[in-house]
Coordinates of N, CA and C and ligand atoms in Angstrom, one line a residue:
M30 N -48.3 -149.4 25.5 CA -47.9 -149.6 24.0 C -46.6 -150.4 24.0
S31 N -46.6 -151.5 23.2 CA -45.3 -152.3 23.1 C -44.2 -151.6 22.3
F32 N -43.0 -152.2 22.5 CA -41.9 -151.7 21.8 C -42.0 -151.7 20.3
F33 N -42.5 -152.8 19.8 CA -42.8 -153.0 18.4 C -44.2 -152.9 18.1
P34 N -44.7 -152.5 16.9 CA -46.2 -152.3 16.7 C -46.9 -153.8 16.8
D35 N -48.1 -153.6 16.8 CA -48.9 -154.8 17.1 C -48.8 -155.9 16.0
E36 N -48.4 -155.4 14.9 CA -48.2 -156.4 13.8 C -47.0 -157.2 13.9
M37 N -46.2 -157.1 14.8 CA -45.1 -157.8 15.1 C -45.5 -159.2 15.4
P38 N -44.9 -160.2 14.7 CA -45.4 -161.5 15.1 C -45.0 -161.9 16.6
R39 N -45.8 -162.6 17.2 CA -45.7 -162.8 18.6 C -44.9 -164.3 18.8
P40 N -44.2 -164.4 19.9 CA -43.5 -165.7 20.2 C -44.6 -166.8 20.3
E41 N -44.2 -168.0 19.7 CA -45.2 -169.1 19.8 C -44.4 -170.3 20.4
P42 N -44.8 -170.3 21.8 CA -44.1 -171.2 22.7 C -44.3 -172.7 22.2
D43 N -43.3 -173.3 22.3 CA -43.3 -174.9 22.1 C -43.2 -175.7 23.3
R44 N -43.0 -177.0 23.1 CA -42.7 -177.9 24.2 C -41.4 -177.5 25.0
D45 N -40.4 -177.1 24.3 CA -39.1 -176.8 24.9 C -39.2 -175.5 25.7
D46 N -39.6 -174.5 25.0 CA -39.5 -173.0 25.7 C -40.8 -172.6 26.4
Q47 N -41.8 -173.6 26.4 CA -42.9 -173.0 27.2 C -42.6 -172.6 28.6
G48 N -41.8 -173.3 29.4 CA -41.5 -172.9 30.7 C -40.9 -171.5 30.7
F49 N -40.0 -171.1 29.7 CA -39.4 -169.8 29.7 C -40.5 -168.8 29.5
W50 N -41.5 -169.0 28.6 CA -42.6 -167.9 28.4 C -43.5 -167.9 29.6
E51 N -43.7 -169.1 30.1 CA -44.5 -169.0 31.4 C -44.0 -168.1 32.4
A52 N -42.7 -168.2 32.6 CA -41.9 -167.4 33.7 C -42.1 -165.8 33.2
C53 N -41.9 -165.7 31.9 CA -41.9 -164.4 31.5 C -43.3 -163.7 31.6
A54 N -44.5 -164.5 31.5 CA -45.8 -164.0 31.8 C -45.9 -163.5 33.2
Q55 N -45.1 -164.2 34.2 CA -45.0 -163.7 35.5 C -44.0 -162.6 35.7
R56 N -43.4 -162.1 34.6 CA -42.3 -161.1 34.6 C -41.2 -161.6 35.5
R57 N -40.8 -162.8 35.1 CA -39.6 -163.5 35.7 C -38.9 -164.0 34.6
L58 N -37.5 -163.6 34.5 CA -36.6 -164.1 33.5 C -35.9 -165.4 34.1
C59 N -36.3 -166.5 33.5 CA -35.7 -167.7 34.0 C -35.0 -168.5 32.8
F60 N -33.9 -169.1 33.1 CA -33.2 -169.9 32.1 C -33.3 -171.3 32.6
Q61 N -33.3 -172.2 31.5 CA -33.3 -173.7 31.7 C -32.0 -174.2 32.2
A62 N -32.0 -175.1 33.2 CA -30.9 -175.7 33.7 C -31.1 -177.3 33.7
C63 N -30.1 -178.0 33.5 CA -30.2 -179.4 33.6 C -30.5 -179.8 35.0
G64 N -31.6 -180.6 35.3 CA -32.0 -181.2 36.5 C -31.1 -182.2 37.0
A65 N -30.0 -182.8 36.3 CA -29.2 -183.7 36.8 C -27.7 -183.1 37.1
C66 N -27.3 -182.2 36.2 CA -25.8 -181.8 36.4 C -25.9 -180.2 36.6
G67 N -27.0 -179.5 36.4 CA -27.1 -178.0 36.6 C -26.6 -177.3 35.5
A68 N -26.2 -177.7 34.4 CA -25.6 -177.0 33.2 C -26.8 -176.0 32.7
L69 N -26.4 -174.8 32.6 CA -27.4 -173.8 32.0 C -27.5 -174.0 30.5
R70 N -28.5 -173.7 30.0 CA -28.6 -173.5 28.5 C -29.8 -172.6 28.0
H71 N -29.6 -172.0 26.9 CA -30.6 -171.1 26.4 C -30.2 -171.0 24.9
P72 N -31.2 -171.1 23.9 CA -32.5 -171.5 24.2 C -32.8 -172.9 24.8
P73 N -34.0 -173.0 25.4 CA -34.3 -174.2 26.2 C -34.3 -175.4 25.0
R74 N -33.8 -176.5 25.5 CA -33.6 -177.7 24.7 C -34.1 -178.9 25.4
P75 N -34.5 -180.1 24.8 CA -35.0 -181.2 25.5 C -34.0 -181.9 26.2
I76 N -32.7 -181.9 25.8 CA -31.6 -182.7 26.4 C -30.5 -181.9 26.8
C77 N -29.8 -182.3 27.8 CA -28.6 -181.6 28.3 C -27.5 -181.9 27.4
Y78 N -26.7 -180.9 27.0 CA -25.6 -180.9 26.1 C -24.4 -181.6 26.8
R79 N -24.4 -181.6 28.1 CA -23.2 -182.1 28.8 C -23.5 -183.5 29.4
C80 N -24.6 -183.8 29.9 CA -24.7 -185.2 30.6 C -26.0 -185.9 29.8
H81 N -26.6 -185.3 29.0 CA -27.6 -185.9 28.2 C -28.9 -186.3 28.9
S82 N -29.1 -185.8 30.1 CA -30.2 -185.9 31.0 C -31.4 -185.1 30.3
V83 N -32.6 -185.6 30.5 CA -33.8 -184.9 30.0 C -34.5 -184.2 31.2
E84 N -33.9 -184.2 32.4 CA -34.5 -183.6 33.6 C -34.1 -182.1 33.4
T85 N -35.1 -181.2 33.8 CA -34.9 -179.8 33.7 C -35.3 -179.1 34.9
K86 N -34.8 -177.9 35.1 CA -35.3 -177.1 36.1 C -35.0 -175.6 35.6
W87 N -35.7 -174.7 36.3 CA -35.6 -173.2 35.8 C -34.9 -172.4 36.9
V88 N -33.9 -171.6 36.3 CA -33.1 -170.7 37.3 C -33.4 -169.3 37.1
E89 N -33.7 -168.5 38.0 CA -34.1 -167.0 37.7 C -32.7 -166.3 37.6
A90 N -32.7 -165.4 36.5 CA -31.7 -164.5 36.2 C -31.5 -163.5 37.2
P91 N -30.3 -163.0 37.7 CA -30.1 -162.0 38.4 C -30.2 -160.7 37.6
S92 N -30.1 -159.6 38.3 CA -30.2 -158.2 37.6 C -29.0 -157.4 38.3
P93 N -28.2 -156.6 37.6 CA -28.4 -156.4 36.2 C -27.6 -157.4 35.4
A94 N -27.9 -157.3 34.0 CA -27.1 -158.0 33.0 C -26.2 -156.9 32.4
V95 N -25.2 -157.5 31.5 CA -24.3 -156.8 30.8 C -24.5 -157.0 29.3
V96 N -24.1 -156.0 28.6 CA -24.2 -156.1 27.1 C -23.0 -157.0 26.6
Y97 N -23.3 -158.1 25.9 CA -22.2 -159.0 25.4 C -21.8 -158.5 24.2
T98 N -22.8 -158.2 23.3 CA -22.6 -157.5 22.1 C -23.9 -157.0 21.5
F99 N -23.7 -156.3 20.4 CA -25.1 -155.5 19.9 C -24.8 -155.2 18.6
C100 N -26.0 -154.9 17.8 CA -25.9 -154.3 16.5 C -27.1 -153.4 16.3
V101 N -27.0 -152.4 15.4 CA -28.0 -151.5 15.2 C -28.8 -151.9 14.0
V102 N -30.0 -152.2 14.0 CA -30.7 -152.6 12.8 C -31.3 -151.2 12.1
H103 N -31.0 -151.2 10.9 CA -31.3 -150.0 10.0 C -32.4 -150.4 9.0
H104 N -32.2 -151.7 8.5 CA -33.1 -152.3 7.5 C -34.1 -153.1 8.1
P105 N -35.4 -152.8 7.8 CA -36.4 -153.6 8.2 C -36.6 -155.0 7.6
N106 N -36.3 -156.0 8.4 CA -36.4 -157.3 7.7 C -37.9 -157.9 7.7
H107 N -38.7 -157.2 8.5 CA -40.2 -157.6 8.5 C -40.9 -156.2 8.5
P108 N -42.1 -156.1 7.8 CA -42.8 -154.9 7.6 C -43.2 -154.4 9.0
A109 N -43.4 -155.2 10.0 CA -43.9 -154.8 11.3 C -42.8 -153.8 11.9
V110 N -41.6 -153.9 11.6 CA -40.6 -153.1 12.3 C -40.2 -151.9 11.4
A111 N -40.8 -151.8 10.3 CA -40.4 -150.7 9.5 C -40.5 -149.3 10.2
S112 N -41.5 -149.1 11.0 CA -41.7 -147.8 11.8 C -40.8 -147.7 12.9
R113 N -40.1 -148.8 13.2 CA -39.2 -148.7 14.5 C -37.7 -148.5 14.1
V114 N -37.3 -148.7 13.0 CA -35.7 -148.7 12.8 C -35.4 -147.1 12.9
P115 N -34.2 -147.0 13.3 CA -33.2 -147.9 13.7 C -33.5 -148.3 15.2
Y116 N -33.1 -149.6 15.5 CA -33.3 -150.0 16.9 C -32.1 -150.9 17.2
V117 N -31.8 -151.3 18.5 CA -30.7 -152.0 18.9 C -31.0 -153.4 19.3
V118 N -30.5 -154.3 18.6 CA -30.6 -155.7 18.9 C -29.3 -156.0 19.8
G119 N -29.5 -156.6 21.0 CA -28.3 -156.8 21.8 C -28.3 -158.2 22.4
V120 N -27.2 -158.7 22.7 CA -27.1 -160.0 23.4 C -26.5 -159.7 24.8
V121 N -27.3 -160.0 25.9 CA -26.9 -159.8 27.1 C -26.5 -161.1 27.9
E122 N -25.6 -160.8 28.9 CA -25.3 -162.1 29.7 C -25.2 -161.6 31.1
F123 N -25.2 -162.7 31.9 CA -25.3 -162.6 33.4 C -24.1 -163.0 34.0
P124 N -23.3 -162.1 34.6 CA -22.0 -162.6 35.2 C -22.1 -163.9 36.1
S125 N -23.1 -163.9 36.9 CA -23.2 -165.1 37.8 C -23.9 -166.4 37.2
L126 N -24.4 -166.3 35.9 CA -24.9 -167.3 35.3 C -24.1 -167.7 33.9
P127 N -23.1 -168.2 34.1 CA -22.2 -168.5 33.0 C -22.8 -169.5 32.0
G128 N -22.8 -169.3 30.8 CA -23.3 -170.2 29.8 C -24.5 -169.9 29.1
V129 N -25.2 -168.8 29.6 CA -26.4 -168.4 29.0 C -26.3 -166.9 28.5
R130 N -26.8 -166.7 27.3 CA -26.9 -165.2 26.9 C -28.3 -165.1 26.2
L131 N -28.8 -163.9 26.2 CA -30.1 -163.7 25.7 C -30.2 -162.5 24.7
V132 N -30.7 -162.9 23.4 CA -30.9 -161.9 22.4 C -32.1 -161.1 22.7
T133 N -31.9 -159.8 22.8 CA -32.9 -159.0 23.2 C -32.9 -157.6 22.5
N134 N -33.5 -156.6 23.1 CA -33.3 -155.2 22.5 C -32.9 -154.4 23.6
I135 N -32.0 -153.4 23.2 CA -31.5 -152.5 24.2 C -32.3 -151.2 23.8
T136 N -33.0 -150.6 24.9 CA -33.8 -149.5 24.6 C -33.5 -148.4 25.5
D137 N -34.2 -147.3 25.3 CA -34.1 -146.1 26.2 C -32.6 -145.5 26.3
I138 N -32.0 -145.6 24.9 CA -30.6 -145.0 25.0 C -30.3 -144.9 23.5
A139 N -29.7 -143.7 23.2 CA -29.3 -143.6 21.7 C -28.4 -144.7 21.2
H140 N -28.7 -145.2 20.1 CA -28.0 -146.5 19.8 C -26.4 -146.2 19.7
S141 N -26.0 -144.9 19.4 CA -24.5 -144.6 19.4 C -23.9 -144.7 20.7
A142 N -24.7 -144.7 21.7 CA -24.3 -144.7 23.1 C -24.1 -146.1 23.8
V143 N -24.7 -147.1 23.1 CA -24.7 -148.5 23.6 C -23.2 -148.9 23.5
R144 N -22.7 -149.6 24.6 CA -21.4 -150.1 24.7 C -21.4 -151.6 25.2
I145 N -20.4 -152.4 24.7 CA -20.2 -153.6 25.2 C -19.8 -153.5 26.6
G146 N -20.3 -154.4 27.5 CA -19.9 -154.4 28.9 C -20.9 -153.6 29.7
M147 N -21.7 -152.6 29.2 CA -22.5 -151.8 29.9 C -23.6 -152.5 30.7
P148 N -23.7 -152.1 32.0 CA -24.8 -152.8 32.8 C -26.3 -152.4 32.3
V149 N -27.2 -153.3 32.2 CA -28.5 -153.1 31.7 C -29.3 -153.8 32.6
S150 N -30.6 -153.1 32.8 CA -31.7 -153.8 33.6 C -32.9 -154.2 32.8
I151 N -33.5 -155.2 33.2 CA -34.7 -155.7 32.4 C -35.9 -154.9 32.7
W152 N -36.6 -154.8 31.6 CA -37.9 -154.3 31.6 C -38.9 -155.2 30.9
W153 N -40.2 -155.3 31.2 CA -41.1 -156.2 30.6 C -42.0 -155.5 29.5
D154 N -41.9 -156.0 28.4 CA -42.7 -155.4 27.3 C -44.0 -156.1 27.1
D155 N -45.0 -155.4 27.5 CA -46.4 -156.1 27.4 C -46.8 -156.1 26.0
I156 N -46.8 -157.4 25.5 CA -47.3 -157.4 24.0 C -48.6 -157.9 23.9
G157 N -49.3 -158.0 25.0 CA -50.8 -158.4 24.8 C -51.0 -159.9 25.0
G158 N -52.2 -160.3 25.2 CA -52.6 -161.6 25.4 C -51.9 -162.4 26.4
G159 N -51.5 -161.6 27.5 CA -50.8 -162.2 28.8 C -49.3 -162.4 28.5
M160 N -48.7 -162.0 27.4 CA -47.3 -162.3 27.1 C -46.5 -161.0 27.3
F161 N -45.3 -161.3 27.9 CA -44.4 -160.2 28.2 C -43.0 -160.7 27.6
V162 N -42.4 -159.7 27.1 CA -41.1 -160.0 26.1 C -39.9 -159.3 27.1
P163 N -38.9 -159.9 27.5 CA -37.8 -159.3 28.2 C -36.9 -158.3 27.3
R164 N -37.0 -157.1 27.6 CA -36.0 -156.1 27.0 C -35.2 -155.4 28.1
F165 N -34.2 -154.7 27.6 CA -33.3 -154.0 28.6 C -33.0 -152.7 28.2
R166 N -32.6 -151.9 29.3 CA -32.3 -150.4 29.3 C -31.1 -150.1 30.2
P167 N -30.4 -149.2 30.0 CA -29.3 -148.9 30.8 C -29.6 -148.9 32.3
A168 N -28.9 -149.7 33.1 CA -29.1 -149.8 34.4 C -28.8 -148.5 35.3
A169 N -29.9 -148.2 36.2 CA -29.6 -147.1 37.1 C -28.6 -147.5 38.0
P170 N -27.8 -146.5 38.6 CA -26.7 -146.7 39.5 C -27.1 -147.6 40.6
S171 N -28.5 -147.3 41.0 CA -29.1 -148.2 42.2 C -29.3 -149.6 41.8
D172 N -29.3 -150.0 40.5 CA -29.5 -151.4 40.1 C -28.2 -152.3 40.3
A173 N -27.0 -151.6 40.3 CA -25.9 -152.3 40.3 C -25.5 -153.0 41.6
Ligands
ZN211 ZN1 -26.8 -182.3 32.4

């Protein structure tokens, strides 16, 4: 069973983020990097913000991540999430991958217990159709 009900709209990969979602389908979290200068960027874009190259490569994210910021959603902005509120939307970052952050959900913890800077580990939410969405839960001490 996925984190959100089946009525939740699914990601629709496009030319720029197709590689991101292909890696997710293999349960690998990868960020786009410039193939020329190595600058990391997310969400994926066609051109490097630093050197304007169109060459790209994919870099696998390390684990664990840390919570950069978060909010608790109480109002369902889409009917599909009405049964799921309140839930936590978090932004996570990876200390060894400066420049990229990921908007995700922080799960398996009371929303009042989520803290900025807390280590979190990825888990893969099977949303069907061969797609997996990266979400995060508090890291076990052995993950650090
Ligand atoms: Zn570049």
